[in-house]
PDB file of C-alpha atoms in Angstrom:
ATOM      1  CA  MET A 196      23.279 -13.875 134.701  1.00 98.00           C
ATOM      2  CA  LYS A 197      24.244 -16.596 137.173  1.00 98.00           C
ATOM      3  CA  LEU A 198      24.518 -20.262 136.216  1.00 98.00           C
ATOM      4  CA  ALA A 199      25.274 -23.457 138.113  1.00 98.00           C
ATOM      5  CA  SER A 200      25.304 -27.224 137.608  1.00 98.00           C
ATOM      6  CA  LEU A 201      23.516 -29.748 139.787  1.00 98.00           C
ATOM      7  CA  LYS A 202      25.031 -33.141 140.442  1.00 98.00           C
ATOM      8  CA  ASN A 203      23.120 -35.753 138.457  1.00 96.00           C
ATOM      9  CA  GLY A 204      25.492 -38.711 138.346  1.00 94.00           C
ATOM     10  CA  GLY A 205      26.775 -37.711 134.920  1.00 95.00           C
ATOM     11  CA  PRO A 206      30.014 -36.003 133.942  1.00 96.00           C
ATOM     12  CA  ASP A 207      28.584 -32.561 133.113  1.00 97.00           C
ATOM     13  CA  GLY A 208      25.783 -31.998 135.626  1.00 98.00           C
ATOM     14  CA  THR A 209      22.378 -30.415 135.023  1.00 98.00           C
ATOM     15  CA  LEU A 210      22.301 -26.748 134.037  1.00 98.00           C
ATOM     16  CA  ILE A 211      20.305 -24.351 136.219  1.00 98.00           C
ATOM     17  CA  VAL A 212      19.874 -20.585 136.334  1.00 98.00           C
ATOM     18  CA  VAL A 213      20.367 -19.027 139.799  1.00 98.00           C
ATOM     19  CA  SER A 214      18.830 -15.801 141.082  1.00 98.00           C
ATOM     20  CA  ARG A 215      21.020 -12.781 141.694  1.00 97.00           C
ATOM     21  CA  ASP A 216      20.722 -13.197 145.489  1.00 97.00           C
ATOM     22  CA  LEU A 217      21.499 -16.949 145.225  1.00 98.00           C
ATOM     23  CA  SER A 218      18.239 -17.887 146.923  1.00 98.00           C
ATOM     24  CA  ARG A 219      16.320 -19.535 144.066  1.00 98.00           C
ATOM     25  CA  ALA A 220      17.019 -21.506 140.915  1.00 98.00           C
ATOM     26  CA  LEU A 221      15.306 -22.661 137.745  1.00 98.00           C
ATOM     27  CA  ASP A 222      15.852 -25.708 135.556  1.00 98.00           C
ATOM     28  CA  ALA A 223      17.562 -24.585 132.343  1.00 98.00           C
ATOM     29  CA  THR A 224      17.611 -27.920 130.520  1.00 97.00           C
ATOM     30  CA  PRO A 225      14.948 -26.797 128.016  1.00 97.00           C
ATOM     31  CA  VAL A 226      17.664 -24.429 126.744  1.00 98.00           C
ATOM     32  CA  ALA A 227      20.722 -26.696 127.160  1.00 98.00           C
ATOM     33  CA  PRO A 228      21.306 -29.894 129.144  1.00 98.00           C
ATOM     34  CA  SER A 229      24.591 -28.651 130.593  1.00 98.00           C
ATOM     35  CA  LEU A 230      26.747 -25.562 130.762  1.00 98.00           C
ATOM     36  CA  ARG A 231      29.211 -27.299 128.487  1.00 97.00           C
ATOM     37  CA  ALA A 232      26.482 -27.620 125.830  1.00 98.00           C
ATOM     38  CA  ALA A 233      25.345 -24.016 126.342  1.00 98.00           C
ATOM     39  CA  LEU A 234      28.872 -22.700 125.766  1.00 98.00           C
ATOM     40  CA  ASP A 235      29.125 -24.661 122.532  1.00 97.00           C
ATOM     41  CA  ASP A 236      25.940 -22.949 121.301  1.00 97.00           C
ATOM     42  CA  TRP A 237      26.182 -19.619 123.126  1.00 98.00           C
ATOM     43  CA  ALA A 238      24.649 -17.406 120.435  1.00 97.00           C
ATOM     44  CA  ARG A 239      21.397 -19.361 120.719  1.00 97.00           C
ATOM     45  CA  ALA A 240      21.544 -20.332 124.387  1.00 98.00           C
ATOM     46  CA  GLN A 241      22.512 -16.992 125.945  1.00 98.00           C
ATOM     47  CA  PRO A 242      19.308 -15.055 125.105  1.00 98.00           C
ATOM     48  CA  ALA A 243      17.131 -17.931 126.275  1.00 98.00           C
ATOM     49  CA  LEU A 244      19.074 -18.322 129.515  1.00 98.00           C
ATOM     50  CA  GLN A 245      18.926 -14.568 130.074  1.00 98.00           C
ATOM     51  CA  ALA A 246      15.130 -14.673 129.698  1.00 98.00           C
ATOM     52  CA  LEU A 247      14.933 -17.379 132.374  1.00 98.00           C
ATOM     53  CA  TYR A 248      17.233 -15.362 134.632  1.00 98.00           C
ATOM     54  CA  ASP A 249      15.174 -12.200 134.225  1.00 98.00           C
ATOM     55  CA  ALA A 250      11.948 -14.073 135.002  1.00 97.00           C
ATOM     56  CA  LEU A 251      13.532 -15.656 138.065  1.00 98.00           C
ATOM     57  CA  ASN A 252      14.624 -12.285 139.450  1.00 97.00           C
ATOM     58  CA  ARG A 253      11.130 -10.826 138.835  1.00 97.00           C
ATOM     59  CA  ASP A 254       9.529 -13.691 140.795  1.00 95.00           C
ATOM     60  CA  ALA A 255       7.828 -14.622 137.529  1.00 96.00           C
ATOM     61  CA  ALA A 256       9.113 -18.202 137.319  1.00 94.00           C
ATOM     62  CA  PRO A 257       6.453 -20.539 138.746  1.00 94.00           C
ATOM     63  CA  HIS A 258       8.741 -23.581 138.687  1.00 96.00           C
ATOM     64  CA  ALA A 259      11.544 -21.965 140.682  1.00 97.00           C
ATOM     65  CA  PHE A 260      12.991 -23.893 143.623  1.00 98.00           C
ATOM     66  CA  ALA A 261      15.307 -23.120 146.533  1.00 98.00           C
ATOM     67  CA  PHE A 262      18.949 -23.000 145.482  1.00 98.00           C
ATOM     68  CA  ASP A 263      21.133 -25.464 147.372  1.00 98.00           C
ATOM     69  CA  PRO A 264      24.868 -25.000 146.722  1.00 98.00           C
ATOM     70  CA  HIS A 265      25.567 -28.326 148.442  1.00 98.00           C
ATOM     71  CA  ALA A 266      23.790 -30.034 145.537  1.00 98.00           C
ATOM     72  CA  CYS A 267      26.127 -28.404 143.013  1.00 98.00           C
ATOM     73  CA  THR A 268      29.191 -29.644 141.277  1.00 98.00           C
ATOM     74  CA  ALA A 269      31.627 -27.171 139.723  1.00 98.00           C
ATOM     75  CA  PRO A 270      29.739 -24.902 137.284  1.00 98.00           C
ATOM     76  CA  LEU A 271      31.715 -26.524 134.472  1.00 98.00           C
ATOM     77  CA  PRO A 272      32.624 -29.959 135.885  1.00 97.00           C
ATOM     78  CA  ARG A 273      35.059 -30.679 133.068  1.00 97.00           C
ATOM     79  CA  THR A 274      36.383 -28.834 130.064  1.00 96.00           C
ATOM     80  CA  SER A 275      38.767 -29.360 127.175  1.00 91.00           C
ATOM     81  CA  GLN A 276      41.404 -26.901 128.369  1.00 96.00           C
ATOM     82  CA  PHE A 277      42.369 -25.195 131.615  1.00 97.00           C
ATOM     83  CA  ILE A 278      45.316 -22.789 131.615  1.00 97.00           C
ATOM     84  CA  ASP A 279      46.402 -21.077 134.802  1.00 96.00           C
ATOM     85  CA  ALA A 280      48.435 -17.895 134.983  1.00 95.00           C
ATOM     86  CA  SER A 281      50.627 -16.393 137.659  1.00 92.00           C
ATOM     87  CA  ALA A 282      49.449 -12.880 136.854  1.00 93.00           C
ATOM     88  CA  PHE A 283      50.036 -11.268 140.264  1.00 94.00           C
ATOM     89  CA  LEU A 284      53.727 -10.434 140.028  1.00 91.00           C
ATOM     90  CA  ASN A 285      53.772  -9.440 143.693  1.00 88.00           C
ATOM     91  CA  HIS A 286      53.230 -13.096 144.603  1.00 90.00           C
ATOM     92  CA  GLY A 287      56.183 -14.098 142.440  1.00 84.00           C
ATOM     93  CA  ARG A 288      58.389 -11.406 143.949  1.00 88.00           C
ATOM     94  CA  ILE A 289      57.644 -12.598 147.479  1.00 89.00           C
ATOM     95  CA  MET A 290      58.336 -16.233 146.613  1.00 86.00           C
ATOM     96  CA  THR A 291      61.531 -15.367 144.754  1.00 85.00           C
ATOM     97  CA  GLN A 292      62.827 -13.158 147.562  1.00 87.00           C
ATOM     98  CA  ALA A 293      62.219 -15.891 150.118  1.00 83.00           C
ATOM     99  CA  TYR A 294      63.552 -18.897 148.232  1.00 78.00           C
ATOM    100  CA  HIS A 295      65.521 -17.819 145.152  1.00 69.00           C
ATOM    101  CA  PRO A 296      66.909 -14.292 145.732  1.00 63.00           C
ATOM    102  CA  GLU A 297      69.557 -14.893 143.047  1.00 61.00           C
ATOM    103  CA  LYS A 298      66.905 -15.089 140.319  1.00 66.00           C
ATOM    104  CA  LYS A 299      65.905 -11.985 138.395  1.00 59.00           C
ATOM    105  CA  THR A 300      62.832 -11.634 136.180  1.00 63.00           C
ATOM    106  CA  ASP A 301      61.632  -8.528 134.376  1.00 65.00           C
ATOM    107  CA  GLY A 302      57.930  -9.470 134.469  1.00 74.00           C
ATOM    108  CA  SER A 303      57.405  -8.601 130.810  1.00 76.00           C
ATOM    109  CA  VAL A 304      55.925 -11.986 129.882  1.00 78.00           C
ATOM    110  CA  PRO A 305      53.138 -13.728 131.815  1.00 85.00           C
ATOM    111  CA  VAL A 306      53.811 -17.121 133.366  1.00 89.00           C
ATOM    112  CA  LEU A 307      51.214 -19.729 132.341  1.00 92.00           C
ATOM    113  CA  ILE A 308      50.843 -23.476 132.656  1.00 91.00           C
ATOM    114  CA  GLN A 309      48.540 -26.140 131.220  1.00 92.00           C
ATOM    115  CA  ARG A 310      46.389 -27.690 133.919  1.00 92.00           C
ATOM    116  CA  GLN A 311      44.061 -30.630 134.507  1.00 92.00           C
ATOM    117  CA  GLY A 312      40.619 -29.915 133.032  1.00 94.00           C
ATOM    118  CA  ASP A 313      38.870 -33.276 133.197  1.00 94.00           C
ATOM    119  CA  ASP A 314      37.961 -33.469 136.889  1.00 94.00           C
ATOM    120  CA  PHE A 315      36.940 -30.389 138.886  1.00 97.00           C
ATOM    121  CA  ALA A 316      35.674 -30.521 142.472  1.00 97.00           C
ATOM    122  CA  GLY A 317      32.428 -28.982 143.706  1.00 97.00           C
ATOM    123  CA  PRO A 318      32.082 -26.188 146.266  1.00 98.00           C
ATOM    124  CA  HIS A 319      31.196 -28.338 149.260  1.00 98.00           C
ATOM    125  CA  ASP A 320      32.852 -31.628 148.368  1.00 97.00           C
ATOM    126  CA  ASP A 321      35.338 -33.118 150.802  1.00 97.00           C
ATOM    127  CA  TYR A 322      38.792 -32.775 149.275  1.00 97.00           C
ATOM    128  CA  PRO A 323      40.853 -35.988 149.570  1.00 97.00           C
ATOM    129  CA  PHE A 324      44.618 -36.232 149.404  1.00 96.00           C
ATOM    130  CA  PRO A 325      46.931 -39.096 150.357  1.00 96.00           C
ATOM    131  CA  ASP A 326      49.462 -37.732 152.831  1.00 96.00           C
ATOM    132  CA  GLU A 327      49.941 -34.666 155.044  1.00 97.00           C
ATOM    133  CA  ALA A 328      53.622 -34.832 154.084  1.00 96.00           C
ATOM    134  CA  ASP A 329      52.574 -33.612 150.617  1.00 96.00           C
ATOM    135  CA  ASN A 330      52.360 -30.108 152.183  1.00 96.00           C
ATOM    136  CA  CYS A 331      48.839 -29.333 151.030  1.00 97.00           C
ATOM    137  CA  ASP A 332      48.190 -25.674 150.206  1.00 97.00           C
ATOM    138  CA  PHE A 333      45.398 -23.546 148.767  1.00 97.00           C
ATOM    139  CA  GLU A 334      45.367 -20.701 146.246  1.00 97.00           C
ATOM    140  CA  GLY A 335      42.401 -18.345 145.892  1.00 98.00           C
ATOM    141  CA  GLU A 336      41.852 -17.330 142.271  1.00 98.00           C
ATOM    142  CA  VAL A 337      39.287 -16.142 139.758  1.00 98.00           C
ATOM    143  CA  GLY A 338      39.026 -17.364 136.200  1.00 98.00           C
ATOM    144  CA  VAL A 339      37.290 -16.579 132.954  1.00 98.00           C
ATOM    145  CA  VAL A 340      35.420 -19.072 130.798  1.00 98.00           C
ATOM    146  CA  LEU A 341      35.884 -18.261 127.127  1.00 98.00           C
ATOM    147  CA  GLY A 342      33.966 -18.600 123.921  1.00 98.00           C
ATOM    148  CA  ASP A 343      35.816 -19.357 120.701  1.00 97.00           C
ATOM    149  CA  VAL A 344      38.888 -17.113 120.405  1.00 98.00           C
ATOM    150  CA  PRO A 345      40.546 -17.052 116.956  1.00 98.00           C
ATOM    151  CA  MET A 346      44.305 -17.247 116.677  1.00 98.00           C
ATOM    152  CA  GLY A 347      45.851 -13.795 116.693  1.00 98.00           C
ATOM    153  CA  THR A 348      43.075 -12.081 118.654  1.00 98.00           C
ATOM    154  CA  PRO A 349      44.452  -8.791 120.031  1.00 98.00           C
ATOM    155  CA  ALA A 350      43.970  -7.717 123.629  1.00 98.00           C
ATOM    156  CA  ARG A 351      41.565  -4.946 122.601  1.00 98.00           C
ATOM    157  CA  ASN A 352      39.102  -7.569 121.290  1.00 98.00           C
ATOM    158  CA  ALA A 353      39.752 -10.368 123.757  1.00 98.00           C
ATOM    159  CA  LEU A 354      37.299  -9.496 126.535  1.00 98.00           C
ATOM    160  CA  ALA A 355      34.384  -9.812 124.101  1.00 98.00           C
ATOM    161  CA  GLN A 356      35.001 -13.563 124.259  1.00 97.00           C
ATOM    162  CA  VAL A 357      34.714 -13.784 128.056  1.00 98.00           C
ATOM    163  CA  ARG A 358      31.456 -15.624 128.628  1.00 98.00           C
ATOM    164  CA  LEU A 359      31.614 -16.223 132.378  1.00 98.00           C
ATOM    165  CA  LEU A 360      33.721 -15.673 135.478  1.00 98.00           C
ATOM    166  CA  VAL A 361      34.355 -18.265 138.175  1.00 98.00           C
ATOM    167  CA  LEU A 362      35.951 -18.423 141.627  1.00 98.00           C
ATOM    168  CA  PHE A 363      38.207 -21.336 142.553  1.00 98.00           C
ATOM    169  CA  ASN A 364      40.670 -22.851 144.994  1.00 98.00           C
ATOM    170  CA  ASP A 365      43.696 -24.013 143.053  1.00 97.00           C
ATOM    171  CA  VAL A 366      44.911 -26.711 145.446  1.00 97.00           C
ATOM    172  CA  SER A 367      48.678 -27.256 145.512  1.00 95.00           C
ATOM    173  CA  MET A 368      50.881 -29.960 146.975  1.00 95.00           C
ATOM    174  CA  ARG A 369      54.033 -27.993 147.732  1.00 94.00           C
ATOM    175  CA  LYS A 370      56.286 -30.991 148.374  1.00 93.00           C
ATOM    176  CA  HIS A 371      55.812 -32.072 144.773  1.00 93.00           C
ATOM    177  CA  LEU A 372      55.651 -28.547 143.344  1.00 86.00           C
ATOM    178  CA  PHE A 373      59.187 -27.580 144.265  1.00 79.00           C
ATOM    179  CA  ARG A 374      60.523 -30.931 143.038  1.00 86.00           C
ATOM    180  CA  GLU A 375      58.630 -30.770 139.746  1.00 88.00           C
ATOM    181  CA  LEU A 376      59.645 -27.141 139.163  1.00 80.00           C
ATOM    182  CA  GLY A 377      63.251 -28.262 139.430  1.00 80.00           C
ATOM    183  CA  MET A 378      62.664 -30.887 136.742  1.00 85.00           C
ATOM    184  CA  GLY A 379      61.803 -28.049 134.367  1.00 78.00           C
ATOM    185  CA  PHE A 380      58.794 -29.392 132.452  1.00 79.00           C
ATOM    186  CA  GLY A 381      55.522 -28.924 134.343  1.00 80.00           C
ATOM    187  CA  PHE A 382      53.315 -29.841 137.270  1.00 86.00           C
ATOM    188  CA  ILE A 383      51.601 -33.197 137.701  1.00 90.00           C
ATOM    189  CA  LEU A 384      51.472 -34.378 141.331  1.00 93.00           C
ATOM    190  CA  ALA A 385      51.804 -30.783 142.534  1.00 93.00           C
ATOM    191  CA  LYS A 386      48.449 -29.738 141.066  1.00 94.00           C
ATOM    192  CA  PRO A 387      45.541 -32.114 141.682  1.00 95.00           C
ATOM    193  CA  ALA A 388      41.876 -31.249 141.081  1.00 96.00           C
ATOM    194  CA  THR A 389      40.734 -27.625 141.379  1.00 97.00           C
ATOM    195  CA  ALA A 390      37.624 -26.783 143.459  1.00 98.00           C
ATOM    196  CA  PHE A 391      35.106 -24.211 142.225  1.00 98.00           C
ATOM    197  CA  ALA A 392      32.464 -22.006 143.825  1.00 98.00           C
ATOM    198  CA  PRO A 393      28.936 -23.073 142.851  1.00 98.00           C
ATOM    199  CA  VAL A 394      27.996 -20.217 140.527  1.00 98.00           C
ATOM    200  CA  ALA A 395      29.489 -18.870 137.309  1.00 98.00           C
ATOM    201  CA  VAL A 396      28.496 -15.312 136.417  1.00 98.00           C
ATOM    202  CA  THR A 397      28.425 -13.217 133.278  1.00 98.00           C
ATOM    203  CA  PRO A 398      30.705 -10.153 133.418  1.00 98.00           C
ATOM    204  CA  GLU A 399      27.889  -7.607 133.811  1.00 97.00           C
ATOM    205  CA  GLU A 400      26.958  -9.175 137.146  1.00 97.00           C
ATOM    206  CA  LEU A 401      30.130  -7.657 138.615  1.00 97.00           C
ATOM    207  CA  GLY A 402      29.213  -4.119 137.524  1.00 96.00           C
ATOM    208  CA  ASP A 403      32.094  -1.667 137.926  1.00 96.00           C
ATOM    209  CA  ALA A 404      34.129  -4.327 139.716  1.00 98.00           C
ATOM    210  CA  TRP A 405      34.853  -5.869 136.295  1.00 98.00           C
ATOM    211  CA  ARG A 406      37.114  -3.428 134.463  1.00 97.00           C
ATOM    212  CA  ASP A 407      40.518  -3.433 132.802  1.00 97.00           C
ATOM    213  CA  GLY A 408      40.246  -7.214 132.485  1.00 98.00           C
ATOM    214  CA  ARG A 409      40.424  -7.543 136.267  1.00 98.00           C
ATOM    215  CA  VAL A 410      38.070  -8.322 139.149  1.00 98.00           C
ATOM    216  CA  HIS A 411      38.298  -5.391 141.595  1.00 98.00           C
ATOM    217  CA  LEU A 412      36.965  -7.294 144.599  1.00 98.00           C
ATOM    218  CA  ASP A 413      38.457  -8.853 147.718  1.00 98.00           C
ATOM    219  CA  MET A 414      39.127 -12.587 147.847  1.00 98.00           C
ATOM    220  CA  ARG A 415      37.951 -13.462 151.377  1.00 98.00           C
ATOM    221  CA  VAL A 416      39.709 -16.558 152.671  1.00 98.00           C
ATOM    222  CA  HIS A 417      38.988 -18.291 155.979  1.00 98.00           C
ATOM    223  CA  ARG A 418      40.880 -21.207 157.508  1.00 98.00           C
ATOM    224  CA  ASN A 419      38.972 -23.179 160.128  1.00 98.00           C
ATOM    225  CA  GLY A 420      36.588 -20.252 160.581  1.00 97.00           C
ATOM    226  CA  GLU A 421      39.345 -17.683 161.105  1.00 98.00           C
ATOM    227  CA  PRO A 422      40.130 -14.907 158.577  1.00 98.00           C
ATOM    228  CA  PHE A 423      43.310 -15.656 156.658  1.00 98.00           C
ATOM    229  CA  GLY A 424      43.397 -12.929 154.003  1.00 98.00           C
ATOM    230  CA  HIS A 425      41.391 -10.659 151.732  1.00 98.00           C
ATOM    231  CA  PRO A 426      43.647  -9.535 148.845  1.00 98.00           C
ATOM    232  CA  ASN A 427      41.989  -7.614 146.016  1.00 98.00           C
ATOM    233  CA  GLY A 428      42.089  -8.538 142.342  1.00 98.00           C
ATOM    234  CA  ARG A 429      42.837  -5.005 141.155  1.00 97.00           C
ATOM    235  CA  GLU A 430      46.597  -5.623 141.501  1.00 97.00           C
ATOM    236  CA  MET A 431      46.639  -8.317 138.806  1.00 96.00           C
ATOM    237  CA  SER A 432      49.730  -7.374 136.787  1.00 95.00           C
ATOM    238  CA  PHE A 433      48.364  -8.711 133.491  1.00 97.00           C
ATOM    239  CA  GLY A 434      44.654  -8.301 132.733  1.00 97.00           C
ATOM    240  CA  PHE A 435      42.733 -11.237 131.283  1.00 98.00           C
ATOM    241  CA  HIS A 436      42.667  -9.515 127.887  1.00 98.00           C
ATOM    242  CA  GLU A 437      46.483  -9.464 127.854  1.00 97.00           C
ATOM    243  CA  LEU A 438      46.681 -13.109 128.916  1.00 97.00           C
ATOM    244  CA  ILE A 439      44.243 -14.129 126.178  1.00 98.00           C
ATOM    245  CA  GLU A 440      46.226 -12.243 123.542  1.00 98.00           C
ATOM    246  CA  TYR A 441      49.410 -13.961 124.670  1.00 97.00           C
ATOM    247  CA  ILE A 442      47.921 -17.482 124.589  1.00 97.00           C
ATOM    248  CA  ALA A 443      46.136 -16.941 121.267  1.00 97.00           C
ATOM    249  CA  TYR A 444      49.315 -15.785 119.509  1.00 97.00           C
ATOM    250  CA  ASN A 445      49.647 -19.051 117.592  1.00 97.00           C
ATOM    251  CA  ARG A 446      46.533 -21.090 118.406  1.00 97.00           C
ATOM    252  CA  ASN A 447      42.745 -21.029 118.472  1.00 98.00           C
ATOM    253  CA  LEU A 448      41.044 -21.234 121.864  1.00 97.00           C
ATOM    254  CA  ARG A 449      37.784 -23.162 121.966  1.00 97.00           C
ATOM    255  CA  ALA A 450      34.557 -22.503 123.847  1.00 97.00           C
ATOM    256  CA  GLY A 451      34.659 -23.637 127.449  1.00 97.00           C
ATOM    257  CA  MET A 452      38.351 -22.998 128.024  1.00 98.00           C
ATOM    258  CA  ILE A 453      39.067 -21.752 131.569  1.00 98.00           C
ATOM    259  CA  LEU A 454      41.851 -19.251 132.156  1.00 98.00           C
ATOM    260  CA  GLY A 455      42.912 -18.605 135.758  1.00 98.00           C
ATOM    261  CA  SER A 456      44.338 -15.438 137.257  1.00 97.00           C
ATOM    262  CA  GLY A 457      46.867 -16.974 139.586  1.00 95.00           C
ATOM    263  CA  THR A 458      46.951 -16.473 143.341  1.00 96.00           C
ATOM    264  CA  PHE A 459      45.561 -13.132 144.506  1.00 97.00           C
ATOM    265  CA  SER A 460      48.354 -11.107 146.070  1.00 95.00           C
ATOM    266  CA  ASN A 461      48.668  -7.460 147.152  1.00 96.00           C
ATOM    267  CA  VAL A 462      51.729  -5.309 147.787  1.00 95.00           C
ATOM    268  CA  ASP A 463      50.337  -4.245 151.175  1.00 95.00           C
ATOM    269  CA  TYR A 464      50.141  -7.826 152.404  1.00 93.00           C
ATOM    270  CA  ARG A 465      50.320  -6.760 156.034  1.00 92.00           C
ATOM    271  CA  ALA A 466      46.862  -5.227 155.619  1.00 95.00           C
ATOM    272  CA  SER A 467      45.346  -7.666 153.134  1.00 96.00           C
ATOM    273  CA  GLY A 468      46.882 -10.969 154.185  1.00 96.00           C
ATOM    274  CA  SER A 469      47.402 -13.695 151.613  1.00 96.00           C
ATOM    275  CA  ALA A 470      45.325 -16.120 149.563  1.00 97.00           C
ATOM    276  CA  CYS A 471      47.713 -19.040 149.950  1.00 96.00           C
ATOM    277  CA  LEU A 472      49.875 -20.630 152.622  1.00 96.00           C
ATOM    278  CA  ALA A 473      53.080 -20.592 150.583  1.00 94.00           C
ATOM    279  CA  GLU A 474      53.006 -16.808 150.326  1.00 94.00           C
ATOM    280  CA  GLN A 475      52.349 -16.406 154.044  1.00 95.00           C
ATOM    281  CA  ARG A 476      55.193 -18.805 154.839  1.00 96.00           C
ATOM    282  CA  ALA A 477      57.494 -16.917 152.456  1.00 94.00           C
ATOM    283  CA  ILE A 478      56.671 -13.602 154.172  1.00 95.00           C
ATOM    284  CA  GLU A 479      57.503 -15.196 157.516  1.00 94.00           C
ATOM    285  CA  ALA A 480      60.795 -16.483 156.143  1.00 93.00           C
ATOM    286  CA  ILE A 481      61.705 -13.016 154.841  1.00 93.00           C
ATOM    287  CA  GLU A 482      60.699 -11.128 157.966  1.00 93.00           C
ATOM    288  CA  ARG A 483      61.543 -13.621 160.731  1.00 93.00           C
ATOM    289  CA  GLY A 484      64.034 -15.989 159.187  1.00 93.00           C
ATOM    290  CA  GLU A 485      61.750 -19.036 159.306  1.00 93.00           C
ATOM    291  CA  SER A 486      58.203 -20.097 158.398  1.00 95.00           C
ATOM    292  CA  SER A 487      55.729 -20.918 161.150  1.00 96.00           C
ATOM    293  CA  THR A 488      52.324 -21.217 159.429  1.00 97.00           C
ATOM    294  CA  PRO A 489      51.599 -24.948 159.012  1.00 98.00           C
ATOM    295  CA  TRP A 490      50.457 -26.667 155.851  1.00 98.00           C
ATOM    296  CA  LEU A 491      46.930 -28.093 155.761  1.00 98.00           C
ATOM    297  CA  ARG A 492      46.142 -31.153 157.827  1.00 98.00           C
ATOM    298  CA  PHE A 493      43.339 -33.676 157.536  1.00 98.00           C
ATOM    299  CA  GLY A 494      40.074 -32.315 158.931  1.00 98.00           C
ATOM    300  CA  GLU A 495      40.815 -28.644 158.248  1.00 98.00           C
ATOM    301  CA  ARG A 496      38.191 -26.475 156.550  1.00 98.00           C
ATOM    302  CA  LEU A 497      38.589 -23.611 154.100  1.00 98.00           C
ATOM    303  CA  ARG A 498      36.155 -20.988 152.842  1.00 98.00           C
ATOM    304  CA  PHE A 499      36.559 -18.692 149.834  1.00 98.00           C
ATOM    305  CA  GLU A 500      34.031 -16.012 148.871  1.00 98.00           C
ATOM    306  CA  MET A 501      33.751 -12.665 147.095  1.00 98.00           C
ATOM    307  CA  PHE A 502      31.150 -10.002 147.784  1.00 98.00           C
ATOM    308  CA  GLY A 503      29.980  -7.338 145.354  1.00 96.00           C
ATOM    309  CA  ASP A 504      29.503  -3.675 146.080  1.00 91.00           C
ATOM    310  CA  ASP A 505      25.918  -4.500 147.048  1.00 92.00           C
ATOM    311  CA  GLY A 506      27.142  -6.816 149.817  1.00 94.00           C
ATOM    312  CA  ARG A 507      25.851  -9.952 148.092  1.00 96.00           C
ATOM    313  CA  SER A 508      27.943 -13.022 147.477  1.00 98.00           C
ATOM    314  CA  VAL A 509      28.902 -13.031 143.807  1.00 98.00           C
ATOM    315  CA  PHE A 510      29.792 -16.679 143.174  1.00 98.00           C
ATOM    316  CA  GLY A 511      28.596 -18.312 146.376  1.00 98.00           C
ATOM    317  CA  ALA A 512      31.197 -19.867 148.642  1.00 98.00           C
ATOM    318  CA  ILE A 513      33.677 -22.666 148.375  1.00 98.00           C
ATOM    319  CA  GLU A 514      33.584 -24.322 151.761  1.00 98.00           C
ATOM    320  CA  HIS A 515      35.267 -27.670 151.938  1.00 96.00           C
ATOM    321  CA  ARG A 516      37.035 -30.041 154.291  1.00 97.00           C
ATOM    322  CA  PHE A 517      40.354 -31.719 153.582  1.00 97.00           C
ATOM    323  CA  VAL A 518      40.369 -35.461 154.258  1.00 97.00           C
ATOM    324  CA  ARG A 519      42.577 -38.482 153.804  1.00 96.00           C
ATOM    325  CA  SER A 520      42.031 -40.285 150.498  1.00 92.00           C
ATOM    326  CA  GLY A 521      39.441 -43.016 150.999  1.00 78.00           C
ATOM    327  CA  ALA A 522      37.958 -41.392 154.137  1.00 56.00           C
ATOM    328  CA  ARG A 523      34.200 -41.033 154.302  1.00 51.00           C
ATOM    329  CA  ALA A 524      32.237 -38.050 155.674  1.00 46.00           C
TER     330      ALA A 524
END
C-alpha cells in the first residue's frame, strides 16, 4: 500500500492512497483525515485503506484522480518523535579516518540522536537556509514509521510494528555540526528540517528488497542533474529491528515515531559513490590529502529516488532546490 498527504493549509495534510505505479490517487479521508490519525487507529484504518488501494490498482475506483507529487507535503508532515541512527558503520569509519584517526570505536552499539519532528519539508518544496557559509550538505536515508512498540520489545518481534517506510534527505549544516559535536550534547543548528519523498509504503510493497530489517535497494542521488552516488541499503550494519530493540530497552515508542537509517554508505564507494557530501569530501581528504567537492550553494538542485526490482519508483522522488531564506520561487 502507498500513502501520501496533500497540502491543505493545515499541519497534517489530507490523506490519499496512491496507486502502485504512482500515476493515480484516491481521497482516503472517509477512512482517516490524515496519516497521523490513521496511524493512531491502524487496526481499523489499515484494512479500509488497503481496500481503497486494491480498488485503485484494479481501475475500480471511479473517483480516482491524477497523482501530483508537487501537491504533496511530507507523508507525515509532523510527528511526536523522530530518532535518527548512524547505522552504516562504513560511513563512520570513513569520517573517523579522515578527521579523527586517533579515535577507536568497536561498533557494538548503534549511534542514535533525537531529531526535530514538528516540521518536515515536502518532496518538491524549495529548501531555504540562511548562509552558504553554513556548509549545507545532504544525506540520503530511509526510515520506518512505527506503531506502538512496548518497552522491552525484542528484535525478533520489532519488525511487526513497522507500519510504513519512507525516503528522506536529512539536510545537514556541517559548519554547525562539527562545532555542536564538540560541545558534547546534541545537534540543533546542524540539523534543520528533513525533506521527505511524497509516498510512504507498507513493507510488502518492497517485496524481497525488504529483508533482515534492511532495504536492499540503491539510493540514487543526483546533484544538479548529474549522478552523485547510488549506495545500497543492504550494508546497513544494524537492521531496523536491532535499532528498535535498542531504543525500546527502557521506554515505550508511540505510533507515528520515525526511525532513520543514517546515511547510506557502501564499502566499495568507488563503484557506488556516496549519499552525502561530507563522505565524498572525507574520501578525497584520505586519498588526495584535501577535499575538493564543494558544499551546496543557493540555486542547486538535488534528486533522491529508489527503484524496485520492477523498475518502478518506490517512494517517488525528492527533487528540491536550495535557496536563501526569504527568497521566493
